[in-house]
mmCIF file of C-alpha atoms in Angstrom:
data_model
loop_
_atom_site.group_PDB
_atom_site.id
_atom_site.type_symbol
_atom_site.label_atom_id
_atom_site.label_comp_id
_atom_site.label_asym_id
_atom_site.label_seq_id
_atom_site.Cartn_x
_atom_site.Cartn_y
_atom_site.Cartn_z
ATOM 1 C CA MET W 1 2.276 -13.689 -12.835
ATOM 2 C CA THR W 2 -1.471 -14.230 -13.219
ATOM 3 C CA GLY W 3 -3.370 -12.635 -10.381
ATOM 4 C CA ILE W 4 -6.325 -13.911 -8.430
ATOM 5 C CA LYS W 5 -9.706 -12.387 -7.685
ATOM 6 C CA ILE W 6 -11.307 -12.734 -4.267
ATOM 7 C CA THR W 7 -14.187 -11.255 -2.293
ATOM 8 C CA ARG W 8 -13.761 -8.810 0.560
ATOM 9 C CA SER W 9 -14.766 -11.580 2.977
ATOM 10 C CA GLU W 10 -12.077 -13.868 1.546
ATOM 11 C CA ALA W 11 -9.516 -11.053 1.755
ATOM 12 C CA ARG W 12 -10.277 -10.466 5.418
ATOM 13 C CA LYS W 13 -10.108 -14.172 6.198
ATOM 14 C CA PHE W 14 -6.907 -14.504 4.208
ATOM 15 C CA ILE W 15 -5.135 -11.819 6.274
ATOM 16 C CA LEU W 16 -6.431 -13.383 9.481
ATOM 17 C CA SER W 17 -5.349 -16.875 8.416
ATOM 18 C CA VAL W 18 -1.827 -15.655 7.546
ATOM 19 C CA GLN W 19 -1.723 -13.850 10.884
ATOM 20 C CA GLY W 20 -2.813 -16.929 12.839
ATOM 21 C CA LEU W 21 -6.098 -15.298 13.869
ATOM 22 C CA TRP W 22 -8.574 -17.395 11.868
ATOM 23 C CA GLY W 23 -9.954 -20.742 12.909
ATOM 24 C CA ALA W 24 -8.129 -23.050 15.325
ATOM 25 C CA HIS W 25 -4.907 -21.821 16.902
ATOM 26 C CA ARG W 26 -1.862 -22.991 14.957
ATOM 27 C CA PHE W 27 0.602 -21.520 17.446
ATOM 28 C CA GLU W 28 0.888 -22.833 20.998
ATOM 29 C CA GLY W 29 3.169 -22.300 23.987
ATOM 30 C CA LYS W 30 6.703 -20.957 23.935
ATOM 31 C CA ARG W 31 7.502 -22.769 20.702
ATOM 32 C CA GLY W 32 4.452 -21.212 19.103
ATOM 33 C CA ALA W 33 5.561 -17.755 20.202
ATOM 34 C CA LEU W 34 8.911 -18.311 18.565
ATOM 35 C CA ASP W 35 7.302 -19.697 15.405
ATOM 36 C CA PHE W 36 5.052 -16.648 15.077
ATOM 37 C CA VAL W 37 7.911 -14.149 15.423
ATOM 38 C CA ARG W 38 9.845 -16.114 12.807
ATOM 39 C CA HIS W 39 6.799 -16.073 10.534
ATOM 40 C CA ALA W 40 6.301 -12.315 10.955
ATOM 41 C CA SER W 41 10.069 -11.546 10.849
ATOM 42 C CA CYS W 42 9.550 -8.847 13.471
ATOM 43 C CA VAL W 43 7.116 -7.845 16.200
ATOM 44 C CA GLN W 44 7.069 -4.144 16.879
ATOM 45 C CA PHE W 45 7.953 -3.178 20.451
ATOM 46 C CA ASP W 46 6.714 -0.448 22.746
ATOM 47 C CA PRO W 47 7.511 -0.256 26.503
ATOM 48 C CA ILE W 48 4.139 1.074 27.629
ATOM 49 C CA ASP W 49 2.357 -1.460 29.801
ATOM 50 C CA VAL W 50 -1.320 -0.667 30.456
ATOM 51 C CA CYS W 51 -2.686 -4.175 30.038
ATOM 52 C CA GLY W 52 0.416 -5.915 28.724
ATOM 53 C CA LYS W 53 3.124 -4.565 26.415
ATOM 54 C CA SER W 54 2.300 -4.481 22.716
ATOM 55 C CA PRO W 55 4.366 -7.551 21.661
ATOM 56 C CA GLU W 56 2.918 -9.538 24.564
ATOM 57 C CA ILE W 57 -0.619 -8.661 23.461
ATOM 58 C CA VAL W 58 0.300 -9.598 19.878
ATOM 59 C CA LEU W 59 1.427 -13.072 20.997
ATOM 60 C CA ASN W 60 -1.466 -13.517 23.409
ATOM 61 C CA SER W 61 -3.965 -13.066 20.564
ATOM 62 C CA ARG W 62 -2.324 -15.780 18.459
ATOM 63 C CA VAL W 63 -0.584 -18.252 20.750
ATOM 64 C CA ARG W 64 -2.647 -20.635 22.806
ATOM 65 C CA ASN W 65 -1.488 -20.780 26.446
ATOM 66 C CA PHE W 66 0.971 -17.884 25.960
ATOM 67 C CA ARG W 67 2.558 -16.376 29.057
ATOM 68 C CA LYS W 68 4.631 -13.193 29.249
ATOM 69 C CA SER W 69 7.491 -15.104 30.807
ATOM 70 C CA MET W 70 7.809 -17.121 27.563
ATOM 71 C CA LEU W 71 8.783 -14.017 25.572
ATOM 72 C CA TYR W 72 11.260 -12.973 28.243
ATOM 73 C CA GLU W 73 12.844 -16.442 28.176
ATOM 74 C CA LEU W 74 13.070 -16.462 24.381
ATOM 75 C CA LEU W 75 14.826 -13.086 24.510
ATOM 76 C CA TYR W 76 17.131 -13.326 27.508
ATOM 77 C CA SER W 77 17.519 -17.001 28.434
ATOM 78 C CA ASP W 78 17.201 -18.969 25.214
ATOM 79 C CA ARG W 79 18.548 -16.065 23.114
ATOM 80 C CA LEU W 80 16.446 -17.163 20.129
ATOM 81 C CA LEU W 81 15.001 -13.665 19.811
ATOM 82 C CA VAL W 82 16.779 -10.333 20.066
ATOM 83 C CA ASP W 83 15.877 -6.668 20.544
ATOM 84 C CA TYR W 84 16.850 -4.557 17.504
ATOM 85 C CA PHE W 85 15.449 -2.095 15.010
ATOM 86 C CA ASP W 86 13.344 -3.413 12.122
ATOM 87 C CA LYS W 87 9.947 -1.692 11.937
ATOM 88 C CA ASN W 88 11.124 0.856 14.463
ATOM 89 C CA LEU W 89 12.114 -0.833 17.735
ATOM 90 C CA SER W 90 11.261 -4.507 17.330
ATOM 91 C CA ILE W 91 11.809 -8.055 18.479
ATOM 92 C CA ILE W 92 13.356 -10.191 15.748
ATOM 93 C CA PRO W 93 14.559 -13.788 15.397
ATOM 94 C CA VAL W 94 18.243 -13.862 16.272
ATOM 95 C CA GLU W 95 19.024 -15.470 12.880
ATOM 96 C CA ASN W 96 17.822 -12.219 11.247
ATOM 97 C CA TYR W 97 20.472 -10.160 13.012
ATOM 98 C CA PRO W 98 22.908 -10.252 10.031
ATOM 99 C CA ILE W 99 20.286 -8.589 7.810
ATOM 100 C CA PHE W 100 20.848 -5.334 9.698
ATOM 101 C CA ALA W 101 24.602 -5.137 9.143
ATOM 102 C CA ARG W 102 24.168 -1.902 7.201
ATOM 103 C CA THR W 103 22.205 -0.350 10.080
ATOM 104 C CA ARG W 104 25.055 -1.152 12.463
ATOM 105 C CA GLN W 105 27.613 0.190 10.029
ATOM 106 C CA MET W 106 25.634 3.372 9.604
ATOM 107 C CA HIS W 107 25.859 3.991 13.362
ATOM 108 C CA ARG W 108 29.574 3.252 13.337
ATOM 109 C CA ASP W 109 30.051 5.814 10.542
ATOM 110 C CA PHE W 110 27.857 8.527 11.980
ATOM 111 C CA GLU W 111 26.249 9.235 15.332
ATOM 112 C CA ARG W 112 24.936 12.209 17.202
ATOM 113 C CA SER W 113 27.290 13.599 19.820
ATOM 114 C CA ARG W 114 29.911 11.280 18.355
ATOM 115 C CA GLY W 115 32.905 13.126 19.832
ATOM 116 C CA GLU W 116 31.623 12.882 23.434
ATOM 117 C CA ILE W 117 30.653 9.235 22.948
ATOM 118 C CA GLU W 118 33.923 8.179 21.388
ATOM 119 C CA ARG W 119 35.918 9.586 24.308
ATOM 120 C CA ILE W 120 34.225 7.313 26.825
ATOM 121 C CA GLU W 121 33.570 4.197 24.641
ATOM 122 C CA PRO W 122 36.723 2.345 25.812
ATOM 123 C CA LEU W 123 35.751 2.946 29.456
ATOM 124 C CA VAL W 124 32.195 1.642 28.862
ATOM 125 C CA ILE W 125 33.356 -1.453 26.978
ATOM 126 C CA GLN W 126 36.076 -2.330 29.484
ATOM 127 C CA THR W 127 33.798 -1.836 32.469
ATOM 128 C CA ILE W 128 31.087 -4.099 31.046
ATOM 129 C CA LYS W 129 33.734 -6.653 30.033
ATOM 130 C CA ASN W 130 34.987 -6.774 33.620
ATOM 131 C CA GLN W 131 31.734 -6.376 35.565
ATOM 132 C CA GLY W 132 29.089 -7.868 33.307
ATOM 133 C CA PRO W 133 25.708 -6.446 32.219
ATOM 134 C CA MET W 134 25.134 -2.808 33.184
ATOM 135 C CA CYS W 135 22.534 -0.068 32.718
ATOM 136 C CA SER W 136 23.123 3.648 32.244
ATOM 137 C CA ALA W 137 22.582 4.323 35.958
ATOM 138 C CA ASP W 138 25.602 2.150 36.739
ATOM 139 C CA PHE W 139 27.912 4.708 35.138
ATOM 140 C CA ASN W 140 28.720 8.045 36.750
ATOM 141 C CA LEU W 141 28.450 10.000 33.513
ATOM 142 C CA PRO W 142 25.774 12.656 34.151
ATOM 143 C CA GLN W 143 26.868 14.988 31.345
ATOM 144 C CA LYS W 144 23.992 15.763 28.967
ATOM 145 C CA VAL W 145 24.443 15.364 25.200
ATOM 146 C CA ASP W 146 22.256 15.821 22.144
ATOM 147 C CA TRP W 147 20.408 12.584 21.333
ATOM 148 C CA TYR W 148 17.678 11.342 19.034
ATOM 149 C CA TRP W 149 14.556 12.156 21.025
ATOM 150 C CA SER W 150 15.952 14.836 23.333
ATOM 151 C CA SER W 151 19.086 15.582 25.278
ATOM 152 C CA THR W 152 20.082 12.682 27.520
ATOM 153 C CA LYS W 153 22.845 11.510 29.838
ATOM 154 C CA LEU W 154 26.110 10.636 28.162
ATOM 155 C CA SER W 155 25.980 7.164 29.728
ATOM 156 C CA ARG W 156 22.667 6.382 28.052
ATOM 157 C CA ALA W 157 23.784 7.805 24.679
ATOM 158 C CA ALA W 158 27.033 5.778 24.801
ATOM 159 C CA LEU W 159 25.266 2.531 25.674
ATOM 160 C CA GLU W 160 22.624 3.031 23.015
ATOM 161 C CA HIS W 161 25.209 3.914 20.381
ATOM 162 C CA LEU W 162 27.227 0.793 21.136
ATOM 163 C CA TYR W 163 23.993 -1.223 20.966
ATOM 164 C CA PHE W 164 22.972 0.382 17.655
ATOM 165 C CA ALA W 165 26.477 -0.276 16.310
ATOM 166 C CA GLY W 166 26.422 -3.926 17.312
ATOM 167 C CA ARG W 167 29.103 -3.910 20.008
ATOM 168 C CA LEU W 168 26.585 -4.361 22.819
ATOM 169 C CA ALA W 169 23.281 -6.224 23.048
ATOM 170 C CA VAL W 170 20.410 -6.132 25.530
ATOM 171 C CA HIS W 171 21.299 -8.798 28.034
ATOM 172 C CA HIS W 172 18.101 -8.466 30.089
ATOM 173 C CA LYS W 173 15.588 -5.933 31.348
ATOM 174 C CA ARG W 174 14.225 -5.014 34.772
ATOM 175 C CA GLY W 175 10.929 -3.382 33.971
ATOM 176 C CA ASN W 176 11.875 -1.028 31.127
ATOM 177 C CA ILE W 177 15.489 -0.644 32.243
ATOM 178 C CA LYS W 178 17.885 -2.243 29.735
ATOM 179 C CA TYR W 179 21.059 -3.986 30.904
ATOM 180 C CA TYR W 180 23.662 -4.227 28.183
ATOM 181 C CA ASP W 181 26.425 -6.784 27.749
ATOM 182 C CA LEU W 182 29.020 -7.430 25.082
ATOM 183 C CA ALA W 183 27.276 -8.627 21.920
ATOM 184 C CA GLU W 184 29.482 -11.709 21.734
ATOM 185 C CA ARG W 185 28.123 -12.839 25.127
ATOM 186 C CA CYS W 186 24.505 -12.521 23.979
ATOM 187 C CA ILE W 187 24.458 -13.502 20.279
ATOM 188 C CA PRO W 188 25.941 -16.755 18.901
ATOM 189 C CA LYS W 189 29.323 -16.247 17.230
ATOM 190 C CA ASN W 190 28.245 -17.734 13.912
ATOM 191 C CA ILE W 191 25.392 -15.221 13.723
ATOM 192 C CA LEU W 192 27.428 -12.266 14.994
ATOM 193 C CA ASP W 193 30.209 -12.973 12.469
ATOM 194 C CA ALA W 194 27.905 -13.800 9.568
ATOM 195 C CA PRO W 195 28.287 -11.556 6.500
ATOM 196 C CA ASP W 196 25.485 -9.301 5.304
ATOM 197 C CA PRO W 197 23.231 -11.670 3.305
ATOM 198 C CA CYS W 198 22.111 -8.813 1.067
ATOM 199 C CA PRO W 199 25.077 -6.432 0.485
ATOM 200 C CA ASP W 200 23.292 -4.972 -2.547
ATOM 201 C CA ASP W 201 20.998 -2.171 -1.396
ATOM 202 C CA PHE W 202 18.167 -2.999 -3.793
ATOM 203 C CA GLU W 203 18.228 -6.688 -2.820
ATOM 204 C CA HIS W 204 18.250 -5.706 0.860
ATOM 205 C CA LYS W 205 15.126 -3.569 0.479
ATOM 206 C CA LYS W 206 13.444 -6.172 -1.705
ATOM 207 C CA ARG W 207 13.941 -8.779 1.005
ATOM 208 C CA ARG W 208 12.449 -6.524 3.654
ATOM 209 C CA VAL W 209 9.478 -5.507 1.521
ATOM 210 C CA LEU W 210 8.726 -9.210 1.008
ATOM 211 C CA GLN W 211 8.953 -9.770 4.750
ATOM 212 C CA ARG W 212 6.522 -6.947 5.425
ATOM 213 C CA ILE W 213 4.018 -8.335 2.918
ATOM 214 C CA GLY W 214 4.285 -11.695 4.685
ATOM 215 C CA ALA W 215 3.942 -10.044 8.121
ATOM 216 C CA VAL W 216 0.584 -8.430 7.193
ATOM 217 C CA GLY W 217 -0.703 -10.997 4.701
ATOM 218 C CA LEU W 218 -1.890 -8.587 2.015
ATOM 219 C CA LEU W 219 -0.398 -5.181 1.173
ATOM 220 C CA TRP W 220 -0.618 -2.753 -1.661
ATOM 221 C CA ASN W 221 2.120 -0.877 -3.506
ATOM 222 C CA ARG W 222 1.587 2.577 -2.056
ATOM 223 C CA ALA W 223 2.982 4.717 0.727
ATOM 224 C CA SER W 224 2.289 2.947 4.010
ATOM 225 C CA ASP W 225 3.399 2.762 7.620
ATOM 226 C CA ALA W 226 4.056 -0.903 6.825
ATOM 227 C CA TRP W 227 7.294 0.196 5.176
ATOM 228 C CA LEU W 228 8.625 2.137 8.173
ATOM 229 C CA GLY W 229 12.174 1.240 9.038
ATOM 230 C CA ILE W 230 13.176 0.309 5.484
ATOM 231 C CA PRO W 231 15.680 3.115 4.846
ATOM 232 C CA ALA W 232 14.970 5.657 2.096
ATOM 233 C CA LEU W 233 12.320 3.556 0.372
ATOM 234 C CA LYS W 234 10.908 5.976 -2.192
ATOM 235 C CA SER W 235 7.986 5.274 -4.519
ATOM 236 C CA LYS W 236 10.157 4.789 -7.639
ATOM 237 C CA GLU W 237 12.341 2.212 -5.910
ATOM 238 C CA ARG W 238 9.328 0.545 -4.309
ATOM 239 C CA ASN W 239 7.770 0.184 -7.763
ATOM 240 C CA GLY W 240 10.927 -1.448 -8.986
ATOM 241 C CA ILE W 241 10.925 -3.810 -6.027
ATOM 242 C CA PHE W 242 7.318 -4.894 -6.678
ATOM 243 C CA ASP W 243 8.143 -5.418 -10.397
ATOM 244 C CA ALA W 244 11.110 -7.593 -9.446
ATOM 245 C CA LEU W 245 9.149 -9.656 -6.894
ATOM 246 C CA LEU W 246 6.419 -10.201 -9.483
ATOM 247 C CA ALA W 247 9.001 -11.262 -12.131
ATOM 248 C CA GLU W 248 10.547 -13.693 -9.646
ATOM 249 C CA GLU W 249 7.031 -15.013 -8.829
ATOM 250 C CA LYS W 250 7.539 -14.310 -5.126
ATOM 251 C CA ILE W 251 4.362 -12.238 -4.880
ATOM 252 C CA ILE W 252 0.926 -12.568 -6.482
ATOM 253 C CA PRO W 253 -1.483 -9.748 -7.448
ATOM 254 C CA VAL W 254 -4.787 -9.976 -5.624
ATOM 255 C CA ASP W 255 -7.861 -8.083 -6.879
ATOM 256 C CA VAL W 256 -10.514 -7.666 -4.200
ATOM 257 C CA ASP W 257 -14.156 -6.964 -5.087
ATOM 258 C CA GLY W 258 -14.933 -3.294 -4.617
ATOM 259 C CA MET W 259 -11.330 -2.186 -4.070
ATOM 260 C CA SER W 260 -9.719 -0.006 -6.666
ATOM 261 C CA ARG W 261 -6.122 -0.863 -5.790
ATOM 262 C CA THR W 262 -4.463 -4.229 -6.274
ATOM 263 C CA LEU W 263 -3.192 -5.971 -3.197
ATOM 264 C CA TYR W 264 -0.328 -8.478 -3.126
ATOM 265 C CA CYS W 265 0.441 -11.604 -1.133
ATOM 266 C CA ARG W 266 3.504 -13.806 -0.956
ATOM 267 C CA ALA W 267 3.284 -16.789 -3.275
ATOM 268 C CA GLU W 268 4.210 -19.085 -0.367
ATOM 269 C CA ASP W 269 1.111 -17.893 1.541
ATOM 270 C CA LEU W 270 -1.394 -18.740 -1.194
ATOM 271 C CA HIS W 271 -2.316 -22.011 0.497
ATOM 272 C CA HIS W 272 -4.203 -19.928 3.085
ATOM 273 C CA LEU W 273 -6.774 -19.145 0.422
ATOM 274 C CA ASP W 274 -7.515 -22.869 -0.003
ATOM 275 C CA LYS W 275 -7.704 -23.191 3.736
ATOM 276 C CA ILE W 276 -10.299 -20.486 4.255
ATOM 277 C CA ARG W 277 -12.372 -21.754 1.340
ATOM 278 C CA GLN W 278 -12.410 -25.306 2.606
ATOM 279 C CA GLU W 279 -12.656 -24.795 6.367
ATOM 280 C CA ASN W 280 -15.702 -23.864 8.391
ATOM 281 C CA PRO W 281 -14.316 -23.013 11.866
ATOM 282 C CA GLN W 282 -16.290 -24.623 14.645
ATOM 283 C CA GLU W 283 -15.712 -21.637 16.940
ATOM 284 C CA THR W 284 -15.693 -17.940 16.063
ATOM 285 C CA ARG W 285 -12.419 -16.476 17.404
ATOM 286 C CA CYS W 286 -12.595 -13.342 19.521
ATOM 287 C CA GLU W 287 -9.272 -11.611 20.173
ATOM 288 C CA LEU W 288 -7.976 -8.282 21.389
ATOM 289 C CA ILE W 289 -5.528 -6.715 18.922
ATOM 290 C CA ALA W 290 -2.451 -4.745 20.004
ATOM 291 C CA PRO W 291 -2.064 -1.125 18.894
ATOM 292 C CA LEU W 292 1.183 -1.908 16.983
ATOM 293 C CA ASP W 293 0.036 -5.306 15.742
ATOM 294 C CA SER W 294 1.291 -6.127 12.240
ATOM 295 C CA MET W 295 -2.339 -6.605 11.237
ATOM 296 C CA MET W 296 -2.825 -2.843 11.812
ATOM 297 C CA TRP W 297 0.368 -1.608 10.118
ATOM 298 C CA ASP W 298 -1.544 -0.204 7.153
ATOM 299 C CA ARG W 299 -4.552 1.408 8.759
ATOM 300 C CA ILE W 300 -5.831 2.897 5.517
ATOM 301 C CA MET W 301 -6.022 -0.597 3.997
ATOM 302 C CA ILE W 302 -7.683 -1.899 7.199
ATOM 303 C CA LYS W 303 -10.256 0.870 6.987
ATOM 304 C CA GLU W 304 -11.084 0.022 3.411
ATOM 305 C CA LEU W 305 -11.100 -3.749 3.846
ATOM 306 C CA PHE W 306 -12.577 -4.107 7.343
ATOM 307 C CA ASP W 307 -14.547 -0.816 7.476
ATOM 308 C CA PHE W 308 -12.743 -0.040 10.734
ATOM 309 C CA ASP W 309 -11.121 3.335 11.302
ATOM 310 C CA TYR W 310 -8.432 2.966 13.987
ATOM 311 C CA LYS W 311 -6.047 5.536 15.382
ATOM 312 C CA TRP W 312 -3.779 4.883 18.341
ATOM 313 C CA GLU W 313 -4.600 8.018 20.350
ATOM 314 C CA ILE W 314 -1.776 7.720 22.831
ATOM 315 C CA TYR W 315 -0.113 10.839 21.413
ATOM 316 C CA THR W 316 -3.373 12.741 20.919
ATOM 317 C CA PRO W 317 -4.123 15.392 23.600
ATOM 318 C CA ALA W 318 -6.983 14.230 25.840
ATOM 319 C CA SER W 319 -9.283 16.977 24.525
ATOM 320 C CA GLY W 320 -8.907 15.660 20.971
ATOM 321 C CA ARG W 321 -9.386 11.943 21.616
ATOM 322 C CA LYS W 322 -12.390 10.197 20.197
ATOM 323 C CA PHE W 323 -11.940 7.123 22.332
ATOM 324 C CA GLY W 324 -9.132 6.486 24.875
ATOM 325 C CA TRP W 325 -5.355 6.789 25.013
ATOM 326 C CA TYR W 326 -4.732 3.009 24.980
ATOM 327 C CA VAL W 327 -7.532 1.266 23.157
ATOM 328 C CA LEU W 328 -7.452 -2.231 21.592
ATOM 329 C CA PRO W 329 -9.448 -3.260 18.517
ATOM 330 C CA VAL W 330 -11.790 -6.212 19.134
ATOM 331 C CA LEU W 331 -11.756 -8.975 16.534
ATOM 332 C CA PHE W 332 -14.742 -11.294 16.253
ATOM 333 C CA GLY W 333 -14.650 -13.792 13.420
ATOM 334 C CA GLU W 334 -13.648 -11.925 10.281
ATOM 335 C CA ARG W 335 -14.714 -8.470 11.501
ATOM 336 C CA LEU W 336 -13.279 -5.814 13.762
ATOM 337 C CA VAL W 337 -16.439 -5.216 15.756
ATOM 338 C CA GLY W 338 -15.349 -2.611 18.303
ATOM 339 C CA ARG W 339 -12.679 -1.368 20.635
ATOM 340 C CA ILE W 340 -11.948 -1.738 24.298
ATOM 341 C CA GLU W 341 -10.164 0.351 26.896
ATOM 342 C CA ALA W 342 -8.845 -1.837 29.682
ATOM 343 C CA VAL W 343 -6.324 -1.239 32.498
ATOM 344 C CA PHE W 344 -4.757 -3.959 34.579
ATOM 345 C CA ASP W 345 -4.594 -3.101 38.285
ATOM 346 C CA ARG W 346 -1.374 -4.796 39.410
ATOM 347 C CA LYS W 347 -2.081 -4.258 43.090
ATOM 348 C CA LEU W 348 -5.492 -5.927 42.996
ATOM 349 C CA GLN W 349 -4.563 -8.225 40.111
ATOM 350 C CA ARG W 350 -7.733 -7.266 38.311
ATOM 351 C CA LEU W 351 -8.502 -6.102 34.774
ATOM 352 C CA ASN W 352 -10.698 -3.035 34.762
ATOM 353 C CA VAL W 353 -12.675 -2.447 31.578
ATOM 354 C CA LEU W 354 -13.111 1.299 31.415
ATOM 355 C CA ASN W 355 -14.935 1.519 28.101
ATOM 356 C CA LEU W 356 -16.254 -0.705 25.368
ATOM 357 C CA TRP W 357 -17.393 0.724 22.051
ATOM 358 C CA TYR W 358 -19.083 -1.434 19.383
ATOM 359 C CA GLU W 359 -19.062 -0.286 15.768
ATOM 360 C CA ASP W 360 -22.358 1.246 14.676
ATOM 361 C CA ALA W 361 -23.106 -1.486 12.124
ATOM 362 C CA VAL W 362 -22.404 -4.349 14.557
ATOM 363 C CA ARG W 363 -25.327 -6.431 15.805
ATOM 364 C CA VAL W 364 -24.507 -7.202 19.454
ATOM 365 C CA THR W 365 -25.664 -10.798 19.808
ATOM 366 C CA ASP W 366 -25.500 -13.109 22.794
ATOM 367 C CA GLN W 367 -22.807 -15.053 20.896
ATOM 368 C CA LEU W 368 -20.646 -11.934 20.546
ATOM 369 C CA GLN W 369 -21.104 -10.898 24.164
ATOM 370 C CA ASP W 370 -20.350 -14.383 25.474
ATOM 371 C CA ALA W 371 -17.247 -14.673 23.302
ATOM 372 C CA LEU W 372 -15.963 -11.261 24.362
ATOM 373 C CA GLY W 373 -16.640 -12.057 28.012
ATOM 374 C CA ARG W 374 -14.476 -15.191 27.742
ATOM 375 C CA THR W 375 -11.774 -13.219 25.928
ATOM 376 C CA ILE W 376 -11.702 -10.533 28.636
ATOM 377 C CA ARG W 377 -11.408 -13.186 31.373
ATOM 378 C CA ARG W 378 -8.597 -14.863 29.449
ATOM 379 C CA PHE W 379 -6.941 -11.480 29.004
ATOM 380 C CA GLU W 380 -7.101 -10.882 32.749
ATOM 381 C CA ASP W 381 -5.464 -14.243 33.410
ATOM 382 C CA PHE W 382 -2.779 -13.352 30.830
ATOM 383 C CA ASN W 383 -2.045 -10.136 32.727
ATOM 384 C CA ARG W 384 -1.938 -11.976 36.019
ATOM 385 C CA GLY W 385 0.637 -14.299 34.550
ATOM 386 C CA GLN W 386 -1.607 -17.312 34.964
#
């Protein structure tokens, strides 16, 4: 397929337009939150809540009038979204659940501490069937077993295994505590019973690569954190996938001025280029970007395209941090102009801005300061639940 040539400015705007971060909001309210997750295919999850959890911050930056309760309702009342593994732990549209049939089968075929777990599986299933949603603390199974991150209680390992294997689903959460129920009581039967839409391994990976390109907007064919969670995706197979997607005209090569590597976009997203070339937004958007935001999945590409070097320093020892342990990039217009460290005081219901760092090349104008001030006040209201 014939590629296109664009400027760096157009490339930045293109990504932002695909992401719903350029110009007027196109997502609004609870329906908009659902629409964005469906567009992105997955929103990466992390339970840490300093000033909102990562998926909540993602949606707040894109969805006008978003409230945290909307995401909770979509997950645990409406059941239109579901917790499962895509790019690591994620929130996905429930209709995408069949895509991960092979993941569930993998956990049925092999699991850590399988012998200990298998012995108590019938008890766990029958208890939940009789009593309803339960968490690991509801079971008197204190024995420790080997698990993925460290040794853990047998009750937790058993619940998580049954969740990974598709027999249980997250029914609801209280804080970060997961309550599990039978999958058939949480996921519609037609979805739960649906066959794997991509039983061929190559086709499965091709579908997920295409989804990741769409989630970011532009990506290149190179090793990247954007591919995390796609099992055993090696460079040779990734090259074959890109060749196939090009032959099927599902992706388009994009050459960006000054960049040595070709980027790619989904063919269905090309209309965003016309949009950014025709539109002149009346207001310059200012948003705070979540650490695990899909926009930041390939930080090497972001550094090259936006001239913004971002590292989530949450796992960096304090003595080695350049900024703070939970710092959000600041988007203003088409540029990432700085980063902010903010903590929400739940007792006082107040957002405390601990630090604000502007990039060296950024000219701090009254327009930028006013826009950021409004964004911070809106972010405080978002954390208050207003």
